[in-house]
Amino acid sequence: MASRAAGTYPPVPEPLAHPVVDTHTHLDICTGARLPLGAGEPEPEVRPAEDEEFPSLDFFFDTAQSAGVERIVQIGCDLPAARWTTELVTQQSVQGRTWMLGGAALHPNEAPRLAERGRLDDALTEIESLVASNDRMRVVGETGLDYFRTGEDGVAEQQRSFRAHIEIAKRTGKALQIHDREAHADVLRILREEGAPEVTIFHCYSGDEAMARECADAGYYMSFAGNLTFKNADELRRAAAAAPLDRLLTETDAPFLTPHPHRGKPGGPYLTAVTARMLAEVRGMSEEDLCAAVWKNAETALGSWA
Ligand SMILES: [Zn+2]
């Protein structure tokens, strides 16, 4: 059960008035089963204190259920994490636990590293076979562009990888989850050029109000994470207020982006509850109505968890 590391983690919020879905989380990193590749030392926020163990999968299941975060989407964003994810979602469903769906892709920062070693194309083929062969794998993501962490020399391979993932999502009929960091215009342009998959989701939406309108016109979903609660996020909150209700989703990106006032600590899917409450406040809706709406949106976008 909750290991010693539970002390490092923010407290579990009061249960929501209606359940919600964490549509994007990394339990591979949360549990320490896999740490991000190529990133050197893991950032302090992804792990418990030095002398503590990573919490177990059961800790994240129990805390999520107690907060009303009844369903999650586990995302593996390099090859080992993609394999880990496919295995886990299969195992959970075999055990009769229907709380979890999965997704896999090569992260935009991972694509140039693979390309450098001549392994990008083989990796893309494996991603496609992992998602195509498994009904619990409903997402191709996270893919997209990251001009914050990857320099100019990686841009061409990043864009090639993004285009390939768009094609994979369309061929396999899965939803596309986009990582867009400081690359709004190019992400939107490439989606237009390639033709976006039927279900396209901006994971950890980070655009402004004008971009939210553009996404709404194109029918894209906007998924909000813990950064919606940050003190300096007024522009993001205006975007969340402007997006159409039927395009809104909730997520954590755990262990990253832990909501205020616990920013900088490692998080878990249970903290979707904090973001959902902020979203209700921003939209001037009751907690119950907002959560019911985003719960329904997640099913419309990703299908049934049962
Ligand atoms: Zn992520």
Coordinates of C-alpha atoms and ligand atoms in Angstrom, one line a residue:
M1 CA 0.0 0.0 0.0
A2 CA 1.0 3.6 0.4
S3 CA 4.7 3.4 0.9
R4 CA 6.7 5.8 3.0
A5 CA 6.9 8.0 -0.1
A6 CA 3.2 9.0 0.5
G7 CA 4.5 11.7 2.8
T8 CA 6.2 13.5 0.0
Y9 CA 3.0 13.7 -2.0
P10 CA 0.3 16.4 -1.8
P11 CA -2.7 15.3 0.3
V12 CA -5.6 13.6 -1.4
P13 CA -8.4 16.2 -2.1
E14 CA -12.0 15.7 -1.0
P15 CA -13.8 13.5 -3.4
L16 CA -15.4 15.3 -6.4
A17 CA -19.1 15.7 -6.7
H18 CA -18.9 13.7 -9.9
P19 CA -16.1 11.5 -11.2
V20 CA -13.5 12.7 -13.7
V21 CA -10.9 11.2 -16.0
D22 CA -7.2 11.9 -16.0
T23 CA -6.7 11.7 -19.7
H24 CA -2.9 11.9 -19.6
T25 CA -0.6 10.5 -17.0
H26 CA 2.8 8.7 -16.8
L27 CA 2.5 6.0 -14.1
D28 CA 5.7 4.4 -15.4
I29 CA 7.5 7.5 -14.1
C30 CA 5.3 8.0 -11.1
T31 CA 6.1 4.5 -9.8
G32 CA 9.8 4.7 -10.8
A33 CA 9.3 1.7 -13.1
R34 CA 10.8 3.7 -15.9
L35 CA 12.5 7.1 -15.7
P36 CA 12.6 9.4 -18.8
L37 CA 15.3 8.4 -21.2
G38 CA 18.1 10.6 -22.3
A39 CA 17.2 13.2 -19.7
G40 CA 20.1 12.6 -17.4
E41 CA 19.2 13.0 -13.8
P42 CA 15.4 12.9 -13.3
E43 CA 14.0 16.3 -12.4
P44 CA 13.5 16.6 -8.6
E45 CA 9.7 16.9 -9.1
V46 CA 9.3 13.5 -10.6
R47 CA 10.6 11.5 -7.6
P48 CA 10.2 11.3 -3.9
A49 CA 12.9 12.5 -1.5
E50 CA 16.3 10.7 -1.8
D51 CA 15.7 8.3 1.1
E52 CA 12.2 7.3 0.1
E53 CA 10.8 4.7 -2.2
F54 CA 8.6 5.4 -5.2
P55 CA 5.0 4.7 -4.4
S56 CA 3.3 1.6 -5.8
L57 CA 0.7 1.3 -8.5
D58 CA -1.8 0.6 -5.8
F59 CA -1.0 3.9 -4.1
F60 CA -1.9 5.8 -7.3
F61 CA -5.0 3.6 -7.9
D62 CA -6.3 4.1 -4.3
T63 CA -5.6 7.8 -4.1
A64 CA -7.3 8.4 -7.5
Q65 CA -10.4 6.5 -6.6
S66 CA -10.7 8.4 -3.3
A67 CA -10.5 11.7 -5.0
G68 CA -13.1 10.8 -7.6
V69 CA -10.6 10.4 -10.4
E70 CA -12.1 7.0 -11.5
R71 CA -10.5 6.6 -14.9
I72 CA -7.1 7.4 -16.3
V73 CA -5.1 7.2 -19.6
Q74 CA -1.6 5.9 -19.1
I75 CA 0.9 7.3 -21.7
G76 CA 4.2 5.8 -22.6
C77 CA 6.3 8.2 -24.6
D78 CA 9.5 6.4 -25.5
L79 CA 9.8 2.8 -26.7
P80 CA 10.4 1.1 -23.4
A81 CA 7.6 3.1 -21.8
A82 CA 5.3 2.3 -24.7
R83 CA 5.9 -1.5 -24.2
W84 CA 5.4 -1.1 -20.5
T85 CA 2.1 0.7 -21.1
T86 CA 0.8 -1.9 -23.5
E87 CA 1.6 -4.6 -21.0
L88 CA 0.1 -2.8 -18.1
V89 CA -3.2 -1.9 -19.7
T90 CA -3.6 -5.4 -20.9
Q91 CA -2.8 -6.9 -17.5
Q92 CA -5.2 -4.5 -15.7
S93 CA -8.1 -5.3 -18.0
V94 CA -7.4 -9.1 -17.7
Q95 CA -7.6 -8.6 -13.9
G96 CA -11.0 -7.0 -14.4
R97 CA -9.8 -3.4 -13.5
T98 CA -11.4 -1.2 -16.1
W99 CA -10.0 2.1 -14.8
M100 CA -7.1 2.4 -17.3
L101 CA -6.7 2.9 -21.1
G102 CA -3.3 3.5 -22.7
G103 CA -1.5 5.5 -25.3
A104 CA 2.0 5.4 -26.9
A105 CA 4.2 7.5 -29.1
L106 CA 7.7 8.9 -29.4
H107 CA 7.9 12.2 -27.5
P108 CA 9.0 15.1 -29.6
N109 CA 12.2 15.3 -27.6
E110 CA 12.9 11.6 -28.1
A111 CA 12.4 11.7 -31.9
P112 CA 15.6 13.6 -32.8
R113 CA 17.6 11.3 -30.4
L114 CA 16.3 8.2 -32.2
A115 CA 16.9 9.8 -35.7
E116 CA 20.5 10.6 -34.8
R117 CA 21.0 6.9 -34.2
G118 CA 19.2 5.9 -37.4
R119 CA 16.4 4.3 -35.4
L120 CA 13.4 6.6 -35.8
D121 CA 11.7 4.6 -38.6
D122 CA 11.9 1.3 -36.8
A123 CA 10.6 2.9 -33.6
L124 CA 7.6 4.4 -35.4
T125 CA 6.8 1.0 -36.8
E126 CA 6.9 -0.5 -33.4
I127 CA 4.7 2.2 -31.9
E128 CA 2.1 1.6 -34.7
S129 CA 2.0 -2.1 -34.0
L130 CA 1.7 -1.6 -30.2
V131 CA -1.4 0.7 -30.6
A132 CA -2.9 -1.1 -33.5
S133 CA -3.0 -4.6 -31.9
N134 CA -4.6 -3.7 -28.6
D135 CA -8.1 -2.4 -28.0
R136 CA -7.1 -0.9 -24.6
M137 CA -4.6 1.3 -26.4
R138 CA -6.7 4.2 -27.6
V139 CA -4.2 7.1 -28.0
V140 CA -1.3 7.9 -30.3
G141 CA 0.6 10.4 -28.1
E142 CA 2.2 12.3 -26.9
T143 CA 3.6 13.6 -30.2
G144 CA 4.0 17.1 -31.5
L145 CA 6.6 19.8 -31.3
D146 CA 8.8 21.0 -28.5
Y147 CA 10.9 24.1 -29.4
F148 CA 11.7 24.7 -25.7
R149 CA 13.8 21.6 -25.1
T150 CA 14.9 20.7 -28.6
G151 CA 17.1 23.1 -30.5
E152 CA 17.0 24.1 -34.2
D153 CA 19.0 21.1 -35.3
G154 CA 16.3 18.7 -34.1
V155 CA 13.3 20.5 -35.6
A156 CA 13.3 18.7 -39.0
E157 CA 13.2 15.2 -37.4
Q158 CA 10.7 16.4 -34.8
Q159 CA 8.4 17.5 -37.6
R160 CA 8.9 14.4 -39.6
S161 CA 8.0 12.3 -36.5
F162 CA 5.0 14.4 -35.8
R163 CA 3.7 13.9 -39.3
A164 CA 4.3 10.2 -39.1
H165 CA 2.3 10.0 -35.8
I166 CA -0.6 11.8 -37.4
E167 CA -0.6 9.2 -40.1
I168 CA -0.4 6.4 -37.6
A169 CA -3.4 7.8 -35.7
K170 CA -5.5 8.0 -38.9
R171 CA -4.5 4.5 -40.0
T172 CA -5.3 2.9 -36.7
G173 CA -8.4 5.0 -35.9
K174 CA -6.9 6.1 -32.5
A175 CA -7.0 9.6 -30.9
L176 CA -4.0 11.9 -31.4
Q177 CA -2.6 13.5 -28.2
I178 CA -0.4 16.5 -29.0
H179 CA 2.5 17.9 -27.0
D180 CA 2.9 21.5 -28.0
R181 CA 5.6 23.5 -26.2
E182 CA 6.3 26.9 -27.7
A183 CA 5.4 25.7 -31.1
H184 CA 1.7 26.6 -31.5
A185 CA 1.8 28.0 -35.1
D186 CA 3.8 25.0 -36.5
V187 CA 1.6 22.4 -34.7
L188 CA -1.6 24.0 -36.1
R189 CA -0.1 24.3 -39.6
I190 CA 1.1 20.7 -39.7
L191 CA -2.3 19.5 -38.6
R192 CA -3.9 21.5 -41.4
E193 CA -1.4 20.2 -44.0
E194 CA -1.7 16.5 -43.0
G195 CA -5.4 16.6 -42.2
A196 CA -6.0 16.0 -38.4
P197 CA -7.2 12.7 -37.1
E198 CA -10.9 12.5 -36.2
V199 CA -10.1 12.9 -32.5
T200 CA -7.2 15.4 -31.9
I201 CA -6.4 16.4 -28.3
F202 CA -4.0 19.2 -27.2
H203 CA -2.6 17.6 -24.1
C204 CA -1.6 20.1 -21.4
Y205 CA -3.2 22.9 -23.4
S206 CA -0.9 26.0 -23.3
G207 CA -2.3 28.4 -25.9
D208 CA -4.2 31.6 -25.4
E209 CA -7.8 32.5 -25.9
A210 CA -7.4 33.2 -29.7
M211 CA -5.8 29.8 -30.1
A212 CA -8.6 28.2 -28.1
R213 CA -11.0 29.6 -30.7
E214 CA -8.9 28.2 -33.5
C215 CA -8.8 24.8 -31.9
A216 CA -12.6 24.9 -31.3
D217 CA -13.3 25.8 -35.0
A218 CA -11.1 22.8 -36.0
G219 CA -13.0 20.5 -33.5
Y220 CA -9.8 19.8 -31.4
Y221 CA -10.1 18.9 -27.7
M222 CA -8.2 21.0 -25.2
S223 CA -7.0 19.1 -22.1
F224 CA -6.1 21.1 -19.0
A225 CA -3.5 20.1 -16.5
G226 CA -2.2 21.4 -13.1
N227 CA -0.6 24.5 -14.6
L228 CA -4.2 25.9 -14.9
T229 CA -3.9 26.5 -11.2
F230 CA -0.6 28.3 -11.2
K231 CA -0.5 31.9 -10.0
N232 CA 0.8 33.3 -13.2
A233 CA -1.7 31.4 -15.4
D234 CA -4.3 34.1 -16.0
E235 CA -4.0 33.8 -19.8
L236 CA -4.4 30.1 -19.6
R237 CA -7.5 30.5 -17.4
R238 CA -9.0 32.9 -20.0
A239 CA -8.4 30.3 -22.7
A240 CA -10.1 27.6 -20.5
A241 CA -13.1 30.0 -20.0
A242 CA -13.3 30.6 -23.8
A243 CA -13.1 27.0 -25.0
P244 CA -16.5 25.3 -25.8
L245 CA -17.6 23.0 -23.0
D246 CA -17.8 20.0 -25.2
R247 CA -14.1 20.3 -26.2
L248 CA -12.8 20.3 -22.6
L249 CA -10.8 17.5 -21.0
T250 CA -8.9 17.1 -17.7
E251 CA -5.5 15.5 -17.0
T252 CA -2.4 15.7 -14.7
D253 CA 0.7 14.8 -16.8
A254 CA 1.8 13.3 -13.5
P255 CA 4.3 13.2 -11.9
F256 CA 4.8 16.6 -13.6
L257 CA 2.8 19.9 -13.3
T258 CA 1.6 19.3 -9.8
P259 CA -1.1 21.9 -9.0
H260 CA -0.8 25.0 -6.8
P261 CA -0.1 25.1 -3.8
H262 CA 2.0 21.9 -4.2
R263 CA 3.9 23.0 -7.3
G264 CA 7.3 21.3 -7.5
K265 CA 6.3 18.2 -5.7
P266 CA 5.8 14.9 -7.5
G267 CA 2.1 14.3 -8.3
G268 CA -0.3 11.5 -9.2
P269 CA -3.6 11.2 -11.2
Y270 CA -5.6 12.0 -8.0
L271 CA -4.6 15.6 -8.4
T272 CA -6.9 15.9 -11.5
A273 CA -9.5 16.7 -8.8
V274 CA -7.7 20.1 -8.1
T275 CA -7.6 21.0 -11.7
A276 CA -11.2 20.0 -12.3
R277 CA -12.2 22.3 -9.4
M278 CA -10.3 25.2 -10.9
L279 CA -11.9 24.6 -14.3
A280 CA -15.3 24.7 -12.7
E281 CA -14.4 28.0 -11.0
V282 CA -13.0 29.5 -14.2
R283 CA -16.2 28.5 -16.1
G284 CA -18.6 29.7 -13.4
M285 CA -20.1 26.2 -13.2
S286 CA -20.9 23.9 -10.3
E287 CA -18.3 21.2 -9.7
E288 CA -20.8 18.5 -10.4
D289 CA -21.9 20.0 -13.8
L290 CA -18.3 20.6 -15.0
C291 CA -17.1 17.2 -13.9
A292 CA -20.1 15.5 -15.6
A293 CA -19.4 17.3 -18.8
V294 CA -15.6 16.5 -19.0
W295 CA -16.4 12.9 -18.0
K296 CA -18.7 12.6 -20.9
N297 CA -16.2 14.3 -23.3
A298 CA -13.6 11.8 -22.4
E299 CA -15.9 8.9 -23.4
T300 CA -16.9 10.6 -26.6
A301 CA -13.3 11.2 -27.5
L302 CA -11.8 7.9 -26.4
G303 CA -14.6 5.4 -26.2
S304 CA -15.8 3.1 -23.4
W305 CA -13.5 2.1 -20.5
A306 CA -15.7 -0.9 -19.6
Ligands
ZN1 ZN 3.1 13.8 -20.8

